[in-house]
Tab-separated table of C-alpha atoms in Angstrom:
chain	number	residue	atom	x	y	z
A	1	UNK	CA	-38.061	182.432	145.762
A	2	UNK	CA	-40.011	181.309	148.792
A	3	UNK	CA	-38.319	180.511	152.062
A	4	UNK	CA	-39.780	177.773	154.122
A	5	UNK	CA	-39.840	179.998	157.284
A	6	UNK	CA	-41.010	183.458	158.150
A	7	UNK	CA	-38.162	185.816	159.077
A	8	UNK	CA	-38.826	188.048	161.636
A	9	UNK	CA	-39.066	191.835	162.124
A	10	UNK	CA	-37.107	193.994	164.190
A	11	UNK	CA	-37.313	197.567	165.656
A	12	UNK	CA	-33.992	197.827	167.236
A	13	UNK	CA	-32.218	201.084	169.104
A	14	UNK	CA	-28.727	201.449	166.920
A	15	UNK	CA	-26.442	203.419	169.933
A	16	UNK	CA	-24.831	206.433	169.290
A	17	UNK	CA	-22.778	206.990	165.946
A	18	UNK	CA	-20.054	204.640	165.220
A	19	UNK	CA	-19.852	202.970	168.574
A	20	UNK	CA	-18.443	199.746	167.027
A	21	UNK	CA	-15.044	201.309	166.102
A	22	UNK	CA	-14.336	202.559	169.566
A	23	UNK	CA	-13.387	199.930	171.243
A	24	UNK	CA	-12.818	201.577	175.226
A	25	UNK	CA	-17.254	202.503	174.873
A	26	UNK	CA	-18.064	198.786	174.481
A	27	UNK	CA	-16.359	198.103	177.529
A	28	UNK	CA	-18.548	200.386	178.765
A	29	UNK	CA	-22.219	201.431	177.905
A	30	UNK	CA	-22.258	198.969	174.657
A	31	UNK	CA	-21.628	195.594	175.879
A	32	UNK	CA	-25.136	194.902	176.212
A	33	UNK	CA	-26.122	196.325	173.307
A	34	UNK	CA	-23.533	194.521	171.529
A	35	UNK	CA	-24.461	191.185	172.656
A	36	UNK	CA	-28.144	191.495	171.572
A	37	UNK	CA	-27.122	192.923	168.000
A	38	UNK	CA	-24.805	189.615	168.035
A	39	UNK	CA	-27.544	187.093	169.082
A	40	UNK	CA	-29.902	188.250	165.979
A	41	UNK	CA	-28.456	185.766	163.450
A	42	UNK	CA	-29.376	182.906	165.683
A	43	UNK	CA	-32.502	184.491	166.154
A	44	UNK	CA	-33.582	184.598	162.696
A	45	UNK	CA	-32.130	181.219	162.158
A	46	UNK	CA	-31.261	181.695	158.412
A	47	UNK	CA	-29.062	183.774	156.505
A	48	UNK	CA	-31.355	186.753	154.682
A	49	UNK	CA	-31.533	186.917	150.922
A	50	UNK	CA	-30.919	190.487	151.988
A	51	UNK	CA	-31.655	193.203	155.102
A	52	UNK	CA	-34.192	196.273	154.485
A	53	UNK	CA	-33.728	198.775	157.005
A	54	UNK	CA	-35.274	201.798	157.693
A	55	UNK	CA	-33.001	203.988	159.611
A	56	UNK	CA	-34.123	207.178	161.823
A	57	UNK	CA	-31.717	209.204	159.851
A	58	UNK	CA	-33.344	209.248	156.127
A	59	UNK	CA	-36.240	210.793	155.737
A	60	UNK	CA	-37.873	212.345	151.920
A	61	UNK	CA	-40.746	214.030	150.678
A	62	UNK	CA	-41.725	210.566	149.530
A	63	UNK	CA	-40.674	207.603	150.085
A	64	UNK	CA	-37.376	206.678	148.685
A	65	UNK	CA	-35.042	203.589	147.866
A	66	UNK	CA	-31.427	203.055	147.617
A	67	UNK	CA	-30.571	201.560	144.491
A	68	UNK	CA	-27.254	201.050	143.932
A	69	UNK	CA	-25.692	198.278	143.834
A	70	UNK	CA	-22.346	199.092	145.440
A	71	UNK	CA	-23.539	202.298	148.031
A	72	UNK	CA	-21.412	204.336	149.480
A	73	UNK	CA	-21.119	205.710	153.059
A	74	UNK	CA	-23.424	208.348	155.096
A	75	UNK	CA	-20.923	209.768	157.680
A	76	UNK	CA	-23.861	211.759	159.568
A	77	UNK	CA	-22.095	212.651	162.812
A	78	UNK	CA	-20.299	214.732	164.201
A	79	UNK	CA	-17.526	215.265	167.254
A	80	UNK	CA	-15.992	211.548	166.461
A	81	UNK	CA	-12.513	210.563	166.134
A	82	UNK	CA	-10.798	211.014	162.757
A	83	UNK	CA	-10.814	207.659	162.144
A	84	UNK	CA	-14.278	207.022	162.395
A	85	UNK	CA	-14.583	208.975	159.391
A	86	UNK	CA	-12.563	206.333	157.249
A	87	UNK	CA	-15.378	203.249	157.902
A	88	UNK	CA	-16.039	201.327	155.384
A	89	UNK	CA	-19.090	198.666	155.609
A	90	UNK	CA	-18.718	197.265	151.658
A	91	UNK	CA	-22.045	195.426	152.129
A	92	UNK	CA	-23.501	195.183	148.293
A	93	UNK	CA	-26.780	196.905	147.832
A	94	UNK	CA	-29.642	194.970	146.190
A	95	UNK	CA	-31.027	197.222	143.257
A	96	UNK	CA	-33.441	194.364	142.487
A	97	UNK	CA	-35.146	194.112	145.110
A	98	UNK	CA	-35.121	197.946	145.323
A	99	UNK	CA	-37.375	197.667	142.129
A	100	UNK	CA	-39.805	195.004	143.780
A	101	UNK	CA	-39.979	197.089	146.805
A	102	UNK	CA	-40.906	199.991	144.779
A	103	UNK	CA	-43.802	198.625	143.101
A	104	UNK	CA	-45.148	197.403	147.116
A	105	UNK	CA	-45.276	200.535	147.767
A	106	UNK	CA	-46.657	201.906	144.636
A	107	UNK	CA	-49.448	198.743	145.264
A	108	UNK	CA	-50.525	200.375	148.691
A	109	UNK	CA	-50.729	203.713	147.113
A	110	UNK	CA	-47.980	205.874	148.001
A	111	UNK	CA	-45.258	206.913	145.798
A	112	UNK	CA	-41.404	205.466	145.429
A	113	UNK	CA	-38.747	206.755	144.239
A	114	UNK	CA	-35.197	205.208	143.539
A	115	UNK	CA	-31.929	207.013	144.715
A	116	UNK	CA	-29.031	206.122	142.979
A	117	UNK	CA	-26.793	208.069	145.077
A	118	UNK	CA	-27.631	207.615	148.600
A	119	UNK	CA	-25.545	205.992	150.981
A	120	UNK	CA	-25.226	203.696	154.257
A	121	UNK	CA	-25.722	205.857	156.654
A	122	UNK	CA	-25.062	204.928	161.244
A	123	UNK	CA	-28.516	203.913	161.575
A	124	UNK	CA	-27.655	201.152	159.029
A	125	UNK	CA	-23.721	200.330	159.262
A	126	UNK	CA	-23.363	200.924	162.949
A	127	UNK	CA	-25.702	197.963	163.985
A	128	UNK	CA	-25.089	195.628	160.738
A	129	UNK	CA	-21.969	195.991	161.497
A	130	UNK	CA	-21.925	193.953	164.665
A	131	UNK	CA	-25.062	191.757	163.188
A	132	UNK	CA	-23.328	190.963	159.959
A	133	UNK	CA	-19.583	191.465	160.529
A	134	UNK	CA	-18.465	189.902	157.074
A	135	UNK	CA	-20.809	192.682	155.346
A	136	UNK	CA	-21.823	189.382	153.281
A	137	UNK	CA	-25.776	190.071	152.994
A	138	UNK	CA	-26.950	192.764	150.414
A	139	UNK	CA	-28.457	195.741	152.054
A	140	UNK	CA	-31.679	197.809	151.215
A	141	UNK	CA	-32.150	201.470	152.950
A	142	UNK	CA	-35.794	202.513	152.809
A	143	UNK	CA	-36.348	206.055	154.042
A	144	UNK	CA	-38.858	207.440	156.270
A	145	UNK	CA	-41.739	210.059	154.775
A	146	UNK	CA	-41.415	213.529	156.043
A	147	UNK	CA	-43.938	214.627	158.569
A	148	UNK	CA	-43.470	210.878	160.542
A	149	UNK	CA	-46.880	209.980	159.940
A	150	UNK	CA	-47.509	207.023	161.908
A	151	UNK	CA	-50.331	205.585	160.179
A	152	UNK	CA	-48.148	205.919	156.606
A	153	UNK	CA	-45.750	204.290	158.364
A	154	UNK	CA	-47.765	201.265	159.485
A	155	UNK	CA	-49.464	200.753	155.847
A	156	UNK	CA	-45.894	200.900	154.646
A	157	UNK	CA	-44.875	198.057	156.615
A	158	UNK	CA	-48.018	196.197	155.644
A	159	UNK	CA	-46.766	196.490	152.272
A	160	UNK	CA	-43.796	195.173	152.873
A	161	UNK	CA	-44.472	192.223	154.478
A	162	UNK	CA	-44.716	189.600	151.724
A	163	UNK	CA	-41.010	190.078	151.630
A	164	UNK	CA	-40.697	188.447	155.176
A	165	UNK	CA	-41.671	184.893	152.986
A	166	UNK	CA	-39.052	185.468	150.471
A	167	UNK	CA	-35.943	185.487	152.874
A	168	UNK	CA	-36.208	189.449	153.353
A	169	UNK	CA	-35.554	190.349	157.427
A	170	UNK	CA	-37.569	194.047	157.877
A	171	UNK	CA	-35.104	196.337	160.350
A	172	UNK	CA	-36.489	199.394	162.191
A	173	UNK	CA	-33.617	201.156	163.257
A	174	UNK	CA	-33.695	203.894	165.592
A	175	UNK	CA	-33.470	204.391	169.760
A	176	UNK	CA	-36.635	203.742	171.962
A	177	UNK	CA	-35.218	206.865	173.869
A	178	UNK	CA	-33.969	209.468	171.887
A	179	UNK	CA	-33.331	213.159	173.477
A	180	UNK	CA	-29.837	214.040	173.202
A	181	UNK	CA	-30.519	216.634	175.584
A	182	UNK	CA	-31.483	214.257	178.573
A	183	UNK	CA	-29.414	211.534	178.254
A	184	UNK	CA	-27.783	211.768	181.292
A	185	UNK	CA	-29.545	211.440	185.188
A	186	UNK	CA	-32.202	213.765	183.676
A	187	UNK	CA	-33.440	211.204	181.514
A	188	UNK	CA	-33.767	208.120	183.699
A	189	UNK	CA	-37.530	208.664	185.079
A	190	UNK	CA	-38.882	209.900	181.072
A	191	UNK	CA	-36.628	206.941	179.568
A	192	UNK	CA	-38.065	204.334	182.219
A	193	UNK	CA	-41.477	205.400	182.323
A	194	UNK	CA	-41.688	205.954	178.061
A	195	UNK	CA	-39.954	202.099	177.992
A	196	UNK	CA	-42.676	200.968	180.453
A	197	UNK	CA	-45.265	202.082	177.794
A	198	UNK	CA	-43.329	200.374	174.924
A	199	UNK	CA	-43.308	197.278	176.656
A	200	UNK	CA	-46.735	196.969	177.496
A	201	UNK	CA	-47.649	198.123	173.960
A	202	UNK	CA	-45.222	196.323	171.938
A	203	UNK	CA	-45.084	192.758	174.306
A	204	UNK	CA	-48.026	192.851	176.275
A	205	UNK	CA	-50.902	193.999	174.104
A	206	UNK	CA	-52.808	192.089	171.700
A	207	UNK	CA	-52.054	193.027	167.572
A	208	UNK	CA	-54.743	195.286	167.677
A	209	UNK	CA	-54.634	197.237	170.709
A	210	UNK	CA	-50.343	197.763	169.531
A	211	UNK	CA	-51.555	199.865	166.487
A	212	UNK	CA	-54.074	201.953	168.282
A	213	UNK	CA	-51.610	202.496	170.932
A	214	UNK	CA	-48.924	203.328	168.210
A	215	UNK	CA	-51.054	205.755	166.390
A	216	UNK	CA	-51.682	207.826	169.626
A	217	UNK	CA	-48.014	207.026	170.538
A	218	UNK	CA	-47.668	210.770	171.410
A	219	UNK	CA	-50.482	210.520	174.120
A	220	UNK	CA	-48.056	208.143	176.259
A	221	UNK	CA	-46.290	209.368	179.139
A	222	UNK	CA	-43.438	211.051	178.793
A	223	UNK	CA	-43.715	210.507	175.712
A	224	UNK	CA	-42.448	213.794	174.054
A	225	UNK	CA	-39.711	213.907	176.691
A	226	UNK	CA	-38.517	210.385	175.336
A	227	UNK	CA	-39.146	211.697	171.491
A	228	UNK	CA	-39.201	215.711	171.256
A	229	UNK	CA	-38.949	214.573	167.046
A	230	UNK	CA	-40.072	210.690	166.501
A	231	UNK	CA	-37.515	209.924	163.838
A	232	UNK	CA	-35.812	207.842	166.329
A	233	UNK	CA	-39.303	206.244	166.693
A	234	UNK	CA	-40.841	205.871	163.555
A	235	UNK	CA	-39.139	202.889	162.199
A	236	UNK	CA	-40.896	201.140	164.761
A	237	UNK	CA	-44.182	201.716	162.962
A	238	UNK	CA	-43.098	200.200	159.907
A	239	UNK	CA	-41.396	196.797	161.629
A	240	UNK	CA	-44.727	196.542	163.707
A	241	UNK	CA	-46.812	196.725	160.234
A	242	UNK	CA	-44.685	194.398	158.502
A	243	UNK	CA	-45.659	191.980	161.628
A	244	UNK	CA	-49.207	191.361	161.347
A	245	UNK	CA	-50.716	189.977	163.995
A	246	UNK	CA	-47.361	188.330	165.332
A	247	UNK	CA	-46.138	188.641	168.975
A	248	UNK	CA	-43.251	191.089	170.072
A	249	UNK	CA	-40.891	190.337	172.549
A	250	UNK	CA	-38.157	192.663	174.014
A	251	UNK	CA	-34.301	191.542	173.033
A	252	UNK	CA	-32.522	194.259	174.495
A	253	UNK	CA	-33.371	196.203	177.454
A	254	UNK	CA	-30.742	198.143	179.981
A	255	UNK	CA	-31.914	200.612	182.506
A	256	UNK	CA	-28.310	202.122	182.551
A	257	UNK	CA	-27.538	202.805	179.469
A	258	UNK	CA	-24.911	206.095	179.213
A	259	UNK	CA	-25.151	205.282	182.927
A	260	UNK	CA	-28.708	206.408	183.249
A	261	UNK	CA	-31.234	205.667	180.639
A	262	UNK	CA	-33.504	203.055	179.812
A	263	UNK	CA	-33.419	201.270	176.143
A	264	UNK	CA	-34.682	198.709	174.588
A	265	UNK	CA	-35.229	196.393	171.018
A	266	UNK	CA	-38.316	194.390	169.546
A	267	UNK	CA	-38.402	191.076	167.833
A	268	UNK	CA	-42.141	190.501	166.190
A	269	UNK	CA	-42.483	187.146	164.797
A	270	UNK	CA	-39.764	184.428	164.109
């Protein structure tokens, strides 16, 4: 099945757990954030045969596919109100195309594995929840590889990015800015100066100046302040591999978000 159009990819910063179900935050630090994660289906102009996400809370020893076609949910927080442990996001899975993935990845020379068990977890409902309300597109989670190797990463998204002509949109889910420790006024100048970076990497660089800046990503400034542990980061790498050569463009950006810190999202392509 061949789409006439390209869908793009996206490396976009999910929030903090289940934002979307507490209504008095998105009054608040969401609203922006909510509004970009609601313009993406006019963005990508059609409807997805299905969304692959790779969230910056699943990471295994290799990497690993969610395969079943009904999955359950990931509650992987902690503090929340009861009810936030009670979300449902019934999205079907897409065990197919779990298959076809797996043999990408076993074509660029890494191994796959399927997980029958594994669940939605925030990095995936939260933001598909505002994206896709009606939980009408199948779903496909695609874990990380332990030890967040950015190169891996970037072949992995190379691999994947056939499916981008077969009606396939690639998600990167994680937060440009992730130190839960500094996320209040300690964090604007690391949060500003690490998103400065990102945009000139991700927006203003050619294709291959972004991956040599990627795969030093660590050598940026404040870089470990904005990422003390890249899990938050490494989804990027595999939406900017599934790219190519296509441009990036920034689709969210606050400088005040949690009333201090600076975060942004990437479109590539589309």
């Amino acid at each position: 099945m061949t789409h006439s159009r390209r869908l793009p990819t996206y490396f976009i910063s999910h929030g903090g757990g289940p934002w979307p179900w507490m209504a008095e935050q998105l009054q608040g630090p969401y609203g922006t954030l909510a509004a970009s994660l609601q313009a993406m289906p006019g963005q990508v102009g059609v409807t997805p045969k299905a969304v692959l996400v790779i969230s910056g809370h699943w990471e295994e020893p290799e990497f690993t596919l969610m395969s079943s076609p009904r999955p359950p949910m990931v509650y992987d927080y902690y503090g929340f109100p009861p009810h936030t442990y009670q979300i449902q996001y019934p999205a079907p899975g897409a065990p197919e195309l779990a298959l076809q993935v797996q043999a990408l990845i076993q074509g660029a020379g890494f191994t796959a594995r399927l997980d029958p068990q594994r669940g939605f977890d925030h990095g995936t409902f939260t933001p598909l929840a505002v994206i896709y309300p009606n939980a009408d597109v199948p779903v496909l989670q695609l874990s990380m590889r332990v030890g967040y190797d950015p190169q891996q990463h970037i072949t992995l998204g190379r691999a994947l990015a056939p499916l981008r002509d077969e009606g396939v949109l690639i998600l990167g889910s994680g937060l440009s800015y992730h130190n839960l420790r500094e996320l209040g006024p300690v964090g604007r100048a690391p949060s500003a100066t690490f998103d400065q970076w990102l945009q000139q990497t991700l927006v203003a660089s050619t294709p291959q100046e972004r991956i040599h800046c990627l795969l030093d990503w660590a050598a940026a400034p404040a870089a470990r302040r904005a990422h003390p542990q890249e899990d938050h980061l490494i989804p990027l790498m595999v939406a900017v591999g599934a790219a190519g050569d296509e441009a990036g463009r920034c689709v969210y950006h606050q400088d005040d978000f949690f009333g201090a810190i600076t975060a942004s999202s990437f479109m590539f392509g589309g």
